[in-house]
PDB file of C-alpha atoms in Angstrom:
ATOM      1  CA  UNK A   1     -36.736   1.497  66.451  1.00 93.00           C
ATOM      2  CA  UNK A   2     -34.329  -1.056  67.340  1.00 92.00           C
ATOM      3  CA  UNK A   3     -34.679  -4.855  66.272  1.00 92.00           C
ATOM      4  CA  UNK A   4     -32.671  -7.855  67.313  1.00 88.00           C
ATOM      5  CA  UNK A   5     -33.063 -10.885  64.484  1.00 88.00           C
ATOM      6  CA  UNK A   6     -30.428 -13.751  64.914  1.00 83.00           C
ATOM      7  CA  UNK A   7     -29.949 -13.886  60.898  1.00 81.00           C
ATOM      8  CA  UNK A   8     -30.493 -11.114  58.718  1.00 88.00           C
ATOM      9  CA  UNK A   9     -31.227 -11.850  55.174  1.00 93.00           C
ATOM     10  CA  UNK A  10     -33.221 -10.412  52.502  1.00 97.00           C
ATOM     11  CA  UNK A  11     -36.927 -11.494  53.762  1.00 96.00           C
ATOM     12  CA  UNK A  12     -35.961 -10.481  57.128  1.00 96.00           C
ATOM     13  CA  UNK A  13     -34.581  -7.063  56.718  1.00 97.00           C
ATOM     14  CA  UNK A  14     -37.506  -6.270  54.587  1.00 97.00           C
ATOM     15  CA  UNK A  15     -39.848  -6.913  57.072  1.00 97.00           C
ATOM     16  CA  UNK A  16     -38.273  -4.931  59.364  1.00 96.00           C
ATOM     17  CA  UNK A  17     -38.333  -1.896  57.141  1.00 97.00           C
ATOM     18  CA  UNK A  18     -42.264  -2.643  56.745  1.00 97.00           C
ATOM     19  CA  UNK A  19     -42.624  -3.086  60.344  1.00 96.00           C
ATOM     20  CA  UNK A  20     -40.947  -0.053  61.696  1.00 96.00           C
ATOM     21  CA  UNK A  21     -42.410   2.500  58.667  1.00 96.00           C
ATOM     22  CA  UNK A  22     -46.190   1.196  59.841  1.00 96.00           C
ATOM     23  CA  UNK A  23     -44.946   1.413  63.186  1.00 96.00           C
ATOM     24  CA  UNK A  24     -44.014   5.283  62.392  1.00 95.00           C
ATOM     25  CA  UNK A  25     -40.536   4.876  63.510  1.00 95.00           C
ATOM     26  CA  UNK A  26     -37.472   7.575  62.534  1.00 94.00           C
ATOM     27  CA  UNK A  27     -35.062   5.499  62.225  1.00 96.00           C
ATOM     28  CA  UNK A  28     -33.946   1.401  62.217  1.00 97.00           C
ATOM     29  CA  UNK A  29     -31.499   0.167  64.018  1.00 96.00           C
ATOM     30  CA  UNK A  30     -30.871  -3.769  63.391  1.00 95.00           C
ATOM     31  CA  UNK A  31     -29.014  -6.111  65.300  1.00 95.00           C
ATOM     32  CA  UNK A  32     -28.002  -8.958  63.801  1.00 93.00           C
ATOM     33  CA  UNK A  33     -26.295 -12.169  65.042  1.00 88.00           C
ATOM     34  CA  UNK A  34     -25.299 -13.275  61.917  1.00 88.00           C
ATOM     35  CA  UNK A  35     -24.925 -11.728  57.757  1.00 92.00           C
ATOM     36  CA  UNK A  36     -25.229  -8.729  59.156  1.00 95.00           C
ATOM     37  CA  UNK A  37     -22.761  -7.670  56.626  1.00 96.00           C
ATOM     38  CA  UNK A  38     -24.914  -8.670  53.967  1.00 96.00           C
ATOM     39  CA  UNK A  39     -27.784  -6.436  55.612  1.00 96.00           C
ATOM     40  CA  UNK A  40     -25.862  -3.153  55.376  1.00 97.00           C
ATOM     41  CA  UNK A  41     -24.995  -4.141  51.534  1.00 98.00           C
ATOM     42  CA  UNK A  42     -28.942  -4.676  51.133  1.00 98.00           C
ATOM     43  CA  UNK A  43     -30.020  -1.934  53.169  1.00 97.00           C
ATOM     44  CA  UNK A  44     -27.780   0.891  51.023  1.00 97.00           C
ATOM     45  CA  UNK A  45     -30.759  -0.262  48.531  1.00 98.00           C
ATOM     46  CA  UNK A  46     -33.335   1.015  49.898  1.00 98.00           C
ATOM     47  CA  UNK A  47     -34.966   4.430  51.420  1.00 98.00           C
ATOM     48  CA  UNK A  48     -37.947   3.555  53.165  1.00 97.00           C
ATOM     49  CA  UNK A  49     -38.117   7.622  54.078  1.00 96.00           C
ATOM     50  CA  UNK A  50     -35.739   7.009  57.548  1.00 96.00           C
ATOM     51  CA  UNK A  51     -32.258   5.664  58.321  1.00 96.00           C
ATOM     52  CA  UNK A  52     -31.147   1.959  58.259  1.00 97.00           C
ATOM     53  CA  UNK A  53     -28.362   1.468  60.574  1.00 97.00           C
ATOM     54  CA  UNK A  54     -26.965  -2.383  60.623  1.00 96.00           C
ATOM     55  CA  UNK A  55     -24.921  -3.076  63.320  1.00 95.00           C
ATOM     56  CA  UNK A  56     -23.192  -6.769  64.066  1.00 95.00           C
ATOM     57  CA  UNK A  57     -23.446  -8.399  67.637  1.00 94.00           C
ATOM     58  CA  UNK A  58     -20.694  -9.366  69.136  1.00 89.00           C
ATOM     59  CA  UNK A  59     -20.963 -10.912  72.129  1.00 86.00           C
ATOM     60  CA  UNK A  60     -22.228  -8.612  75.048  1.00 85.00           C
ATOM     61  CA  UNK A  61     -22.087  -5.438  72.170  1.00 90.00           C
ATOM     62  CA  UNK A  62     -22.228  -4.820  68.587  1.00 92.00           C
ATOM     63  CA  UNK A  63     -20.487  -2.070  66.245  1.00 95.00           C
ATOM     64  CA  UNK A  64     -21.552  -1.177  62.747  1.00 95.00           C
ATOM     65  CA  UNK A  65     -21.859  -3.391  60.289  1.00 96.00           C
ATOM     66  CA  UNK A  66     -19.702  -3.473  57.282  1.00 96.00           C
ATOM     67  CA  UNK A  67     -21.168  -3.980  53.995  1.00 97.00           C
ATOM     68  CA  UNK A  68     -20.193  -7.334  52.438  1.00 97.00           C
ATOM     69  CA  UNK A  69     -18.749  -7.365  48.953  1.00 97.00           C
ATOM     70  CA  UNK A  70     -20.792  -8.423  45.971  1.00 98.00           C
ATOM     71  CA  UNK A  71     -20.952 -11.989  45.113  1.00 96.00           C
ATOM     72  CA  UNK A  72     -18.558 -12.721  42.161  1.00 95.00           C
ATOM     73  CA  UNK A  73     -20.157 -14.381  38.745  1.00 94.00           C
ATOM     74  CA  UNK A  74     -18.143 -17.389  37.957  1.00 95.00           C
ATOM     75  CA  UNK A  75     -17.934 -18.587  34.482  1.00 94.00           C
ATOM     76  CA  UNK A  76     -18.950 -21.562  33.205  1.00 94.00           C
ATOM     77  CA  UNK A  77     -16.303 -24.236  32.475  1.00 93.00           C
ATOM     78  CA  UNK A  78     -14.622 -23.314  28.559  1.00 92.00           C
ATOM     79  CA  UNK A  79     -15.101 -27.324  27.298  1.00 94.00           C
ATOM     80  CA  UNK A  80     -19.035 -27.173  27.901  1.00 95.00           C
ATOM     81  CA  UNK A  81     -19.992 -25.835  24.378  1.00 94.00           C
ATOM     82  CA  UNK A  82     -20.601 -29.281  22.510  1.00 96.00           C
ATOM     83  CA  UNK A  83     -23.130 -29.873  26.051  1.00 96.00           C
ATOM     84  CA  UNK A  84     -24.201 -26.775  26.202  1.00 97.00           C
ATOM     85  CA  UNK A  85     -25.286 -27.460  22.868  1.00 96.00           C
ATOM     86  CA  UNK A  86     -26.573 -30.581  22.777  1.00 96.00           C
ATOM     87  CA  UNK A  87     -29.030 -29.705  26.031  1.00 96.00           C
ATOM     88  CA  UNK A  88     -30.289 -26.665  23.543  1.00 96.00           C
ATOM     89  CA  UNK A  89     -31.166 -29.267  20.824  1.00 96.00           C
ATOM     90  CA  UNK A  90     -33.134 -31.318  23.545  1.00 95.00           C
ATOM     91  CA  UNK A  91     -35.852 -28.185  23.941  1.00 95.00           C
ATOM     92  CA  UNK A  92     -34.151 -27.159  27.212  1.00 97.00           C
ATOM     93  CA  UNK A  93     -33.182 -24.001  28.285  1.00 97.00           C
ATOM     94  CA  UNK A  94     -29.370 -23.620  29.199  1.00 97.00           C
ATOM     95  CA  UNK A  95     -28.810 -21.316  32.495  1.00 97.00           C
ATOM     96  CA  UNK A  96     -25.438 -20.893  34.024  1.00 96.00           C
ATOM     97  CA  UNK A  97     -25.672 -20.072  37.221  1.00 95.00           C
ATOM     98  CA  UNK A  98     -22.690 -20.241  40.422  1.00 94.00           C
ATOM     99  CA  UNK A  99     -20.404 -21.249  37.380  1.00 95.00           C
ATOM    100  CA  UNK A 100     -22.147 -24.339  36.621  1.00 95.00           C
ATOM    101  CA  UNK A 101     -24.586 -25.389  33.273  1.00 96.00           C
ATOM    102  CA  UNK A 102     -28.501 -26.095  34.195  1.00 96.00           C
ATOM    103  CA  UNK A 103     -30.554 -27.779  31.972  1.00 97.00           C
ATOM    104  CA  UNK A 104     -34.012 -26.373  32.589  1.00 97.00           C
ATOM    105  CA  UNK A 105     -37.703 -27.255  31.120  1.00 97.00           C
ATOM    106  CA  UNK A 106     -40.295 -24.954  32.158  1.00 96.00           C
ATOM    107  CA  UNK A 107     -38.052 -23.184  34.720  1.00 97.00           C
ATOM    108  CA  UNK A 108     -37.419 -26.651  36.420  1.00 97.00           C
ATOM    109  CA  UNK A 109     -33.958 -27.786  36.724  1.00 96.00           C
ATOM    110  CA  UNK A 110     -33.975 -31.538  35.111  1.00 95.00           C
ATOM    111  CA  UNK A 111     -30.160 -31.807  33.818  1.00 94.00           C
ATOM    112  CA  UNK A 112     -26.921 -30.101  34.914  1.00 94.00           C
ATOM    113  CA  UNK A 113     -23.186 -30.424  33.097  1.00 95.00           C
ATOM    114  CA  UNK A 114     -20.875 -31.489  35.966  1.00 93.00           C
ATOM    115  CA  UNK A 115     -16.991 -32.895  35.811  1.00 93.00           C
ATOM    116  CA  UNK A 116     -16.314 -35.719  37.339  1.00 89.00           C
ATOM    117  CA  UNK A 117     -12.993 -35.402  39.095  1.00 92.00           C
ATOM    118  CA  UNK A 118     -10.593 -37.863  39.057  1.00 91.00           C
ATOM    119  CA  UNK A 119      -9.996 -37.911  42.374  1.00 91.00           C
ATOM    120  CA  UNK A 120     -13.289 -39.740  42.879  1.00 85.00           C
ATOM    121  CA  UNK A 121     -13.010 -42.256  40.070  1.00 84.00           C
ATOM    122  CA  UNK A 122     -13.982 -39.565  36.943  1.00 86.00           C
ATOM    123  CA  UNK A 123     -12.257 -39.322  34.255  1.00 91.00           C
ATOM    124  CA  UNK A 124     -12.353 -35.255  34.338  1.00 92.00           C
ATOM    125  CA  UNK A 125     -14.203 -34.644  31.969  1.00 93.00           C
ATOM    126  CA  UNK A 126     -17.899 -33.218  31.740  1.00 95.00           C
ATOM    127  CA  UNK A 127     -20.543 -35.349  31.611  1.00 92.00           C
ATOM    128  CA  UNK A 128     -24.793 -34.094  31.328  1.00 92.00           C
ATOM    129  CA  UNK A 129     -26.748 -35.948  34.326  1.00 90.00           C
ATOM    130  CA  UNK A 130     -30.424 -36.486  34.563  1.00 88.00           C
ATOM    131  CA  UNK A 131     -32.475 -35.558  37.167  1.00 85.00           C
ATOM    132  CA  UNK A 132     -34.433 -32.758  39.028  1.00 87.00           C
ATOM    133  CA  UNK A 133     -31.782 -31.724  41.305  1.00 68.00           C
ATOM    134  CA  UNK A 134     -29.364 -33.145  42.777  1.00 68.00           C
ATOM    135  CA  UNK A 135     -30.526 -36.177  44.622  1.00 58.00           C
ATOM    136  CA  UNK A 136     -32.880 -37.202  41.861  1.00 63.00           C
ATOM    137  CA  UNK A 137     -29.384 -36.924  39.751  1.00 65.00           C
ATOM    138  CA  UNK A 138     -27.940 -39.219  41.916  1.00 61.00           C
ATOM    139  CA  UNK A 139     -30.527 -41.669  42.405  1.00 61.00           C
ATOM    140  CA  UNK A 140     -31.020 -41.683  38.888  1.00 60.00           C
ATOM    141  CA  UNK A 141     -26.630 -42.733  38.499  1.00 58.00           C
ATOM    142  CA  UNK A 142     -27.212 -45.347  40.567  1.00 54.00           C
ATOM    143  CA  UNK A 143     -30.092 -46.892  38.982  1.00 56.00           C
ATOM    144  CA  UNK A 144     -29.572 -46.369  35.896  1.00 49.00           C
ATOM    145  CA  UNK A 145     -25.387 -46.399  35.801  1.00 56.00           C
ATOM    146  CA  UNK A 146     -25.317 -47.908  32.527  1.00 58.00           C
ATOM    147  CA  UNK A 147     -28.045 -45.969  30.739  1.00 69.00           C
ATOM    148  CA  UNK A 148     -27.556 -43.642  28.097  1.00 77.00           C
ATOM    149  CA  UNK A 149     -27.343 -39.979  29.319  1.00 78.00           C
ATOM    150  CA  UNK A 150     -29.967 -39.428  26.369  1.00 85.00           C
ATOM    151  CA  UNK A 151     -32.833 -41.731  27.347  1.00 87.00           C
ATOM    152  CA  UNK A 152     -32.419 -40.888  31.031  1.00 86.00           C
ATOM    153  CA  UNK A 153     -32.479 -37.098  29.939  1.00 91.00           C
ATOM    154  CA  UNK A 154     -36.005 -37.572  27.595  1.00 92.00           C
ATOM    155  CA  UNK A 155     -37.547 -39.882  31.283  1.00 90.00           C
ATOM    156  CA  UNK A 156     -36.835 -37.071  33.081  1.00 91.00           C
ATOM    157  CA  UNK A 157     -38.358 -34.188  30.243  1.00 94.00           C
ATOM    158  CA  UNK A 158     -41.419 -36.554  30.049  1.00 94.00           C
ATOM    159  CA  UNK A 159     -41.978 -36.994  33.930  1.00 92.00           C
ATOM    160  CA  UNK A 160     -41.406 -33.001  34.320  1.00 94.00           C
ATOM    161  CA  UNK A 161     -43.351 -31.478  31.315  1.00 95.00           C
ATOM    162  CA  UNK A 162     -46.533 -34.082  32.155  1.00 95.00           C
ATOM    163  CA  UNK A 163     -46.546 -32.531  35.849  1.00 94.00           C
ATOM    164  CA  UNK A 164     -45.182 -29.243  34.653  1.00 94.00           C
ATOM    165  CA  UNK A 165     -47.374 -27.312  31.661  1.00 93.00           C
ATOM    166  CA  UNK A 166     -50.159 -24.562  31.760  1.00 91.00           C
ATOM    167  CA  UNK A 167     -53.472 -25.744  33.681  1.00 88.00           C
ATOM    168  CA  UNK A 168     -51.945 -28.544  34.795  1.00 90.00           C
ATOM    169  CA  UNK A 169     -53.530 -29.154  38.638  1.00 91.00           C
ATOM    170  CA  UNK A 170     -51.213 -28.617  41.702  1.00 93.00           C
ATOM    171  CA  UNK A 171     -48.651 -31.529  42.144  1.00 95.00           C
ATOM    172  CA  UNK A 172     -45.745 -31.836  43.761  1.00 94.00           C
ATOM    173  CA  UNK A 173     -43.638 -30.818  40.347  1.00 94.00           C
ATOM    174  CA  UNK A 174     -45.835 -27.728  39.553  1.00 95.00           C
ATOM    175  CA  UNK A 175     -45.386 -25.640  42.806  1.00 96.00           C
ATOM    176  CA  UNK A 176     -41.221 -26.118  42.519  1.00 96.00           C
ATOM    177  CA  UNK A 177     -39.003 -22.959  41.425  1.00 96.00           C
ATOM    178  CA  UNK A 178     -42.612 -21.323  40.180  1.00 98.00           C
ATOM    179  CA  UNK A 179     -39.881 -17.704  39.747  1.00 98.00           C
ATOM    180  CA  UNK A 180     -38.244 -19.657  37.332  1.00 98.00           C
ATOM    181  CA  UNK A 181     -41.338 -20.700  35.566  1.00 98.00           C
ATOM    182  CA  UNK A 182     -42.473 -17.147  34.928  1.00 98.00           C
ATOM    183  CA  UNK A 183     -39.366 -16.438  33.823  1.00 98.00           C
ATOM    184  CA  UNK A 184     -38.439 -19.462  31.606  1.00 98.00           C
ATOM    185  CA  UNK A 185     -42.493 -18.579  30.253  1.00 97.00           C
ATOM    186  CA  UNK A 186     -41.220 -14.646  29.583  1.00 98.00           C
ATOM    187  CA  UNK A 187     -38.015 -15.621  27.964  1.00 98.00           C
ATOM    188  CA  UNK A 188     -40.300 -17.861  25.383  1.00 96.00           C
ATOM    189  CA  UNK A 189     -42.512 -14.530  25.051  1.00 97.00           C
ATOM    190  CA  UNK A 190     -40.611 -11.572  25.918  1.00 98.00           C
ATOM    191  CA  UNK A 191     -43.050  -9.428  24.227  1.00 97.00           C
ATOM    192  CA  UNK A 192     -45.707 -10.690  26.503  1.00 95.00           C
ATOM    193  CA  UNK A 193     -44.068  -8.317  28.964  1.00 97.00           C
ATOM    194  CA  UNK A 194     -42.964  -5.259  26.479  1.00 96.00           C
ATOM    195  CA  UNK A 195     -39.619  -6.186  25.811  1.00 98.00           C
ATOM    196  CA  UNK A 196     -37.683  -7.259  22.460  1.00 98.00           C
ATOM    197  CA  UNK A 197     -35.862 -10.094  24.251  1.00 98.00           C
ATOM    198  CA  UNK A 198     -34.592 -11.655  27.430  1.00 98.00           C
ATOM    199  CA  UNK A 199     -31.897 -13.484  28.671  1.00 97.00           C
ATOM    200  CA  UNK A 200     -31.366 -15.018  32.132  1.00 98.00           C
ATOM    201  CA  UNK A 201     -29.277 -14.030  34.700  1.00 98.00           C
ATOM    202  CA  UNK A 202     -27.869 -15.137  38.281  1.00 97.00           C
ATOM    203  CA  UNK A 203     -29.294 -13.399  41.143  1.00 98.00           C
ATOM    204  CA  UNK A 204     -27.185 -12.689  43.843  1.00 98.00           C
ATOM    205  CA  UNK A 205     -29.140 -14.951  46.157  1.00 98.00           C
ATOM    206  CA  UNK A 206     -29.362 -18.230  44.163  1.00 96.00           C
ATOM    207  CA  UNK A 207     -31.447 -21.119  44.958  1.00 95.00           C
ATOM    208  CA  UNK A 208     -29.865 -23.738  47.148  1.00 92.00           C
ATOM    209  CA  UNK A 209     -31.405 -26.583  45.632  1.00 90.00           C
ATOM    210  CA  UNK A 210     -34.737 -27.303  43.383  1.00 90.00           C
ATOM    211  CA  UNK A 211     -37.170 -26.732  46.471  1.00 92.00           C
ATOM    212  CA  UNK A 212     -35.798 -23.558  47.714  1.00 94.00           C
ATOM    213  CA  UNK A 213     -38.366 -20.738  46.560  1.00 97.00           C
ATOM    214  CA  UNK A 214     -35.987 -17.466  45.337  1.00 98.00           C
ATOM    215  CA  UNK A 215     -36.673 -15.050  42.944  1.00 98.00           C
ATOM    216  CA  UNK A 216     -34.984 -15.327  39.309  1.00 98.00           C
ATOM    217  CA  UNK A 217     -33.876 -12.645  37.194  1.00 99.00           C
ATOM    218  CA  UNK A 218     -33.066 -11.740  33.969  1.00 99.00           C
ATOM    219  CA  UNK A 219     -31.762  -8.747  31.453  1.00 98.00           C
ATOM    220  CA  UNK A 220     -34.088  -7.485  28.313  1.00 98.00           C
ATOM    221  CA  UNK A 221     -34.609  -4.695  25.950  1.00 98.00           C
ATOM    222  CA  UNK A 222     -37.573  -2.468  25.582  1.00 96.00           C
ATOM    223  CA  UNK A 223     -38.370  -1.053  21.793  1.00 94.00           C
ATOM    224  CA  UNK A 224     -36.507   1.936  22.322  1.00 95.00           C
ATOM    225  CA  UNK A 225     -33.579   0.020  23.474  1.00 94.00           C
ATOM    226  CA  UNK A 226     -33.728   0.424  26.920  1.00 96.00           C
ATOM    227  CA  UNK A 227     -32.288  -2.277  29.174  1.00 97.00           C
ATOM    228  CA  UNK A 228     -34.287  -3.454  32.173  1.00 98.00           C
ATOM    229  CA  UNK A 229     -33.498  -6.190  34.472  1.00 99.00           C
ATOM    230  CA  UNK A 230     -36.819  -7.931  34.892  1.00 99.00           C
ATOM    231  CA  UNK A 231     -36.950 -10.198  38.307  1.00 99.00           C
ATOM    232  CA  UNK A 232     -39.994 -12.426  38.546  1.00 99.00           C
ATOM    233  CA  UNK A 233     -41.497 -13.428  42.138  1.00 98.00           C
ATOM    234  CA  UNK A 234     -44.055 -16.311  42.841  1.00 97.00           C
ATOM    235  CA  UNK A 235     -44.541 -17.060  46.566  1.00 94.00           C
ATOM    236  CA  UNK A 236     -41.246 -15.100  47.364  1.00 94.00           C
ATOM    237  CA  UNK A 237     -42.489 -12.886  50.122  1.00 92.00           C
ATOM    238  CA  UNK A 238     -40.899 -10.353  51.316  1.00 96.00           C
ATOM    239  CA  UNK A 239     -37.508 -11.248  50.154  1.00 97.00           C
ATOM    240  CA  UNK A 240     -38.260  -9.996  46.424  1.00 98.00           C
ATOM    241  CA  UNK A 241     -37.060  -6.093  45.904  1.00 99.00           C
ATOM    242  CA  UNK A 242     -34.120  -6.770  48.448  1.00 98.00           C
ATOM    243  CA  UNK A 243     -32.786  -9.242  45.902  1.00 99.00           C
ATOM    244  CA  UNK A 244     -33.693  -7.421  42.725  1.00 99.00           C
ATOM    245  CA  UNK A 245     -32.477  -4.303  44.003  1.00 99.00           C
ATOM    246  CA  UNK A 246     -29.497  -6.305  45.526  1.00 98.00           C
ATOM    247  CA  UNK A 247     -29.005  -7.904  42.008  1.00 99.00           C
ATOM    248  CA  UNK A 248     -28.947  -4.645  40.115  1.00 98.00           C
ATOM    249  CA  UNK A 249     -26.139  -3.687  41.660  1.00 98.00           C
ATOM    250  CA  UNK A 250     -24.144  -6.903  40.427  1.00 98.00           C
ATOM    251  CA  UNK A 251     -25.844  -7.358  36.769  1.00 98.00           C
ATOM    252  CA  UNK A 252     -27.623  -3.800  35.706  1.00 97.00           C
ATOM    253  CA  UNK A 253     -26.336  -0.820  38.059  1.00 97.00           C
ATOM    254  CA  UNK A 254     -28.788   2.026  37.202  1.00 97.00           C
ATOM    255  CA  UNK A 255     -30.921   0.497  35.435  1.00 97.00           C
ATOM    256  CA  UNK A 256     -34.689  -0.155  35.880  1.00 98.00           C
ATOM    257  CA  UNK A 257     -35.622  -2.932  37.978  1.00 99.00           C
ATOM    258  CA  UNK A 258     -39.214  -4.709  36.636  1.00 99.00           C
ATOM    259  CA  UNK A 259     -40.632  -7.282  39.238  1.00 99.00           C
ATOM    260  CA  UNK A 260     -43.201  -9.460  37.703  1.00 99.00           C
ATOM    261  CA  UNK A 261     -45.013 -11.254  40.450  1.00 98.00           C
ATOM    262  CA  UNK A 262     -48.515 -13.368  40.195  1.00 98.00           C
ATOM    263  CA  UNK A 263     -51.707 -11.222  40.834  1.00 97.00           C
ATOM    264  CA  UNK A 264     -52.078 -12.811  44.196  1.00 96.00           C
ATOM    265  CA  UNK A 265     -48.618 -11.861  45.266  1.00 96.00           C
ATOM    266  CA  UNK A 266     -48.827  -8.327  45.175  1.00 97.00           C
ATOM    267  CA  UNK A 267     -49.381  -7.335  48.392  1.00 95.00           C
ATOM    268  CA  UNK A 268     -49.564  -3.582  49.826  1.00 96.00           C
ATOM    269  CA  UNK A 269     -46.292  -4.324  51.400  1.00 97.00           C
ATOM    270  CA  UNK A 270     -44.453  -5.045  48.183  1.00 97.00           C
ATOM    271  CA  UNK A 271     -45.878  -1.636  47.264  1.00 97.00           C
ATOM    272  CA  UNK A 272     -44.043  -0.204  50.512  1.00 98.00           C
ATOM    273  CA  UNK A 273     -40.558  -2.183  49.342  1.00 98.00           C
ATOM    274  CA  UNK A 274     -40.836  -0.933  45.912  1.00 98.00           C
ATOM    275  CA  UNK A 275     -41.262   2.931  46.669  1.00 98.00           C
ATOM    276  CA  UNK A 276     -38.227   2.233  48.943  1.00 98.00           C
ATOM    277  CA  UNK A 277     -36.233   0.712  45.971  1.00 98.00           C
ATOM    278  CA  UNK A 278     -36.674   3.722  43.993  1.00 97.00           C
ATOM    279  CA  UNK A 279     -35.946   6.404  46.640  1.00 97.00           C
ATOM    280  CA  UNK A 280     -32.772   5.149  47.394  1.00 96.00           C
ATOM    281  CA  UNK A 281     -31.479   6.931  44.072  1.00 94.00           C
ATOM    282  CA  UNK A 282     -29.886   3.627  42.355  1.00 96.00           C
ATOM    283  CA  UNK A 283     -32.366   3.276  39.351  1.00 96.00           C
ATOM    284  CA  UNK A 284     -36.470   2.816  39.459  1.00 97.00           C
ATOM    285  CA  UNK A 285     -38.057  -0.088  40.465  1.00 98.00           C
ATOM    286  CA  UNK A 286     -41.465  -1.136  38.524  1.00 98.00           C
ATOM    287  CA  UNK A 287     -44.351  -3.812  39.802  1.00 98.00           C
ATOM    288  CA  UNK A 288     -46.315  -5.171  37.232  1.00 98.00           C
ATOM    289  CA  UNK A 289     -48.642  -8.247  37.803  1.00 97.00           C
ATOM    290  CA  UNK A 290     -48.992 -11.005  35.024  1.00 97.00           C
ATOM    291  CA  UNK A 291     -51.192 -14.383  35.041  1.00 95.00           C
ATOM    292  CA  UNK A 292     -48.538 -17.395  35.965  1.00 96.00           C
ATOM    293  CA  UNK A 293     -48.415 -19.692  33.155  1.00 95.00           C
ATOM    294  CA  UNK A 294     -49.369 -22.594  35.348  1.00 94.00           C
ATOM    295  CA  UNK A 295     -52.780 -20.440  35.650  1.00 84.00           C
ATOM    296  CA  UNK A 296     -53.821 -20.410  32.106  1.00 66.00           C
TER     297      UNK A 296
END
C-alpha cells in the first residue's frame, strides 16, 4: 500500500500502519512531503507484521528516507539550584524539559526559570516568572512588573489548583496537558501503578506550549528493581506508542514501555500499535488503563 501525507509525524504514521494492516496490505510505502526523516526513525519502532518503507518527496520523485538522529537532552542551566529549590518549597513539581526549569502544579505548567539576557535589558541572570505558559507569563510582567515573583507565583497556584483538582467540573484549566496530570498524579503515588518510584522525563516530542495535547513520560522502578519507562496518554490519539516507543530509544533503550491511558482512551487501535511496539524486538510495550485523577 502506498500513502502520500504532506507531514509525517507520530499520529500520522500510526494511522497509516492501522489503516493499511485493516486494509490487509503487505507492505507500506509512505510518501512524505515533509519529516519524513523522522518517520523512518519512528517506523524502525514498530512491526505491525509487514514492511514500513519511508521514502522523502522530492519534487517530481522521492528516494528513501533517512532516519533522523535522536533529539539531544539539554541540561538545565548550572546556577538554577537555589530556584530550583525554592519552586520545590512552593508545592510545585520541578520538570526540566528542552533544557529549561518548569514549575508545574497538577501537571500544569504555572512558573518557568528563564535568564534574562542582557541584550534585551536583563541583567543575565535567572529569574522564576508566573504564569501558565508563556503568554500568561508575559501578561502577567507587564501587569504586574513590580510585583513580587512570590505573590504573583501563589495568584497563579490559587487560580490553577481551584480549576485544577480531582472532581473538579470541565473548565478551560482542567482539560490542559491532562498527560501531564496523570503523570504529575502517578509521581505523587507511584505505587498506585506498581512501581517504587517515578521520576519525569522529556519525551522526544515535547509540548509546544501549555495547549498542545502530547504524551508525557517518565522512568520508575518495579519491586524487583526493574526499570520501566511509564508514558501516560489522555486524548493523545494515535500519536501515543510512536512517541513512547520513540522515547525509549532516547531515555530507556530495552526497557519496558508502560502506557497508562484513561479507560475511555483505549481504543482497539492502540491495541494494534502496541502489539506492533513489541514485535519490533526493542523491549515490550504494556497498556494498562487507570481512572484520571480529574475523574475521581
Amino acid at each position: 500500500m502506498h500513502v502520500l501525507q504532506e507531514r509525517t509525524g507520530p499520529a500520522e504514521l500510526a494511522a497509516a500502519i492501522v489503516h493499511a494492516a485493516r486494509a490487509g496490505a503487505r507492505g507500506l510505502v509512505l510518501h512524505a512531503d515533509e519529516a519524513a526523516g523522522t518517520a523512518a526513525r519512528l517506523a524502525r519502532c514498530l512491526d505491525p507484521g509487514f514492511e514500513i518503507t519511508v521514502r522523502e518527496v522530492r519534487g517530481s520523485t522521492s528516494a528513501p528516507a533517512t532516519p533522523d538522529p535522536l533529539p539531544v537532552v539539554l541540561p538545565g542551566a548550572d546556577d538554577a539550584g537555589p530556584l530550583v529549590s525554592e519552586l520545590e518549597s512552593m508545592g510545585l513539581e520541578v520538570v526540566l524539559e528542552q533544557g529549561e526549569w518548569r514549575g508545574e502544579l497538577a501537571g500544569l505548567e504555572v512558573a518557568r526559570i528563564v535568564r534574562w539576557p542582557s541584550e534585551t535589558g536583563g541583567d543575565d541572570l535567572l529569574h522564576i516568572e508566573a504564569g501558565v505558559g508563556r503568554f500568561d507569563r508575559d501578561a502577567t510582567a507587564l501587569m504586574h512588573g513590580v510585583e513580587d515573583p512570590e505573590t504573583a507565583l501563589r495568584r497563579a497556584m490559587d487560580a490553577v489548583s481551584a480549576r485544577r483538582h480531582p472532581g473538579v467540573a470541565t473548565n478551560p484549566v482542567s482539560v490542559l496537558a491532562r498527560s501531564r496530570w496523570m503523570r504529575s498524579a502517578a509521581v505523587t503515588d507511584p505505587g498506585a501503578l506498581g512501581l517504587v518510584d517515578l521520576q519525569p522525563v522529556e519525551t522526544t516530542f515535547p509540548p509546544a506550549s501549555v495547549r498542545e495535547e502530547r504524551p508525557a513520560a517518565a522512568l520508575g522502578h518495579r519491586g524487583d528493581g526493574e526499570s520501566v519507562l511509564v508514558v501516560f496518554g489522555a486524548g493523545t490519539g494515535f500519536e501515543l506508542v510512536p512517541v513512547a516507543v520513540d522515547t525509549r530509544e532516547l531515555q530507556a533503550p530495552g526497557r519496558t514501555v508502560v502506557l497508562v491511558v484513561p479507560p475511555r482512551d483505549h481504543m482497539a487501535s492502540l491495541d494494534e500499535l502496541v502489539a506492533a511496539g513489541s514485535a519490533a524486538g526493542r523491549g515490550v510495550v504494556e497498556l494498562i488503563e487507570v481512572d484520571p485523577p480529574w475523574a475521581t
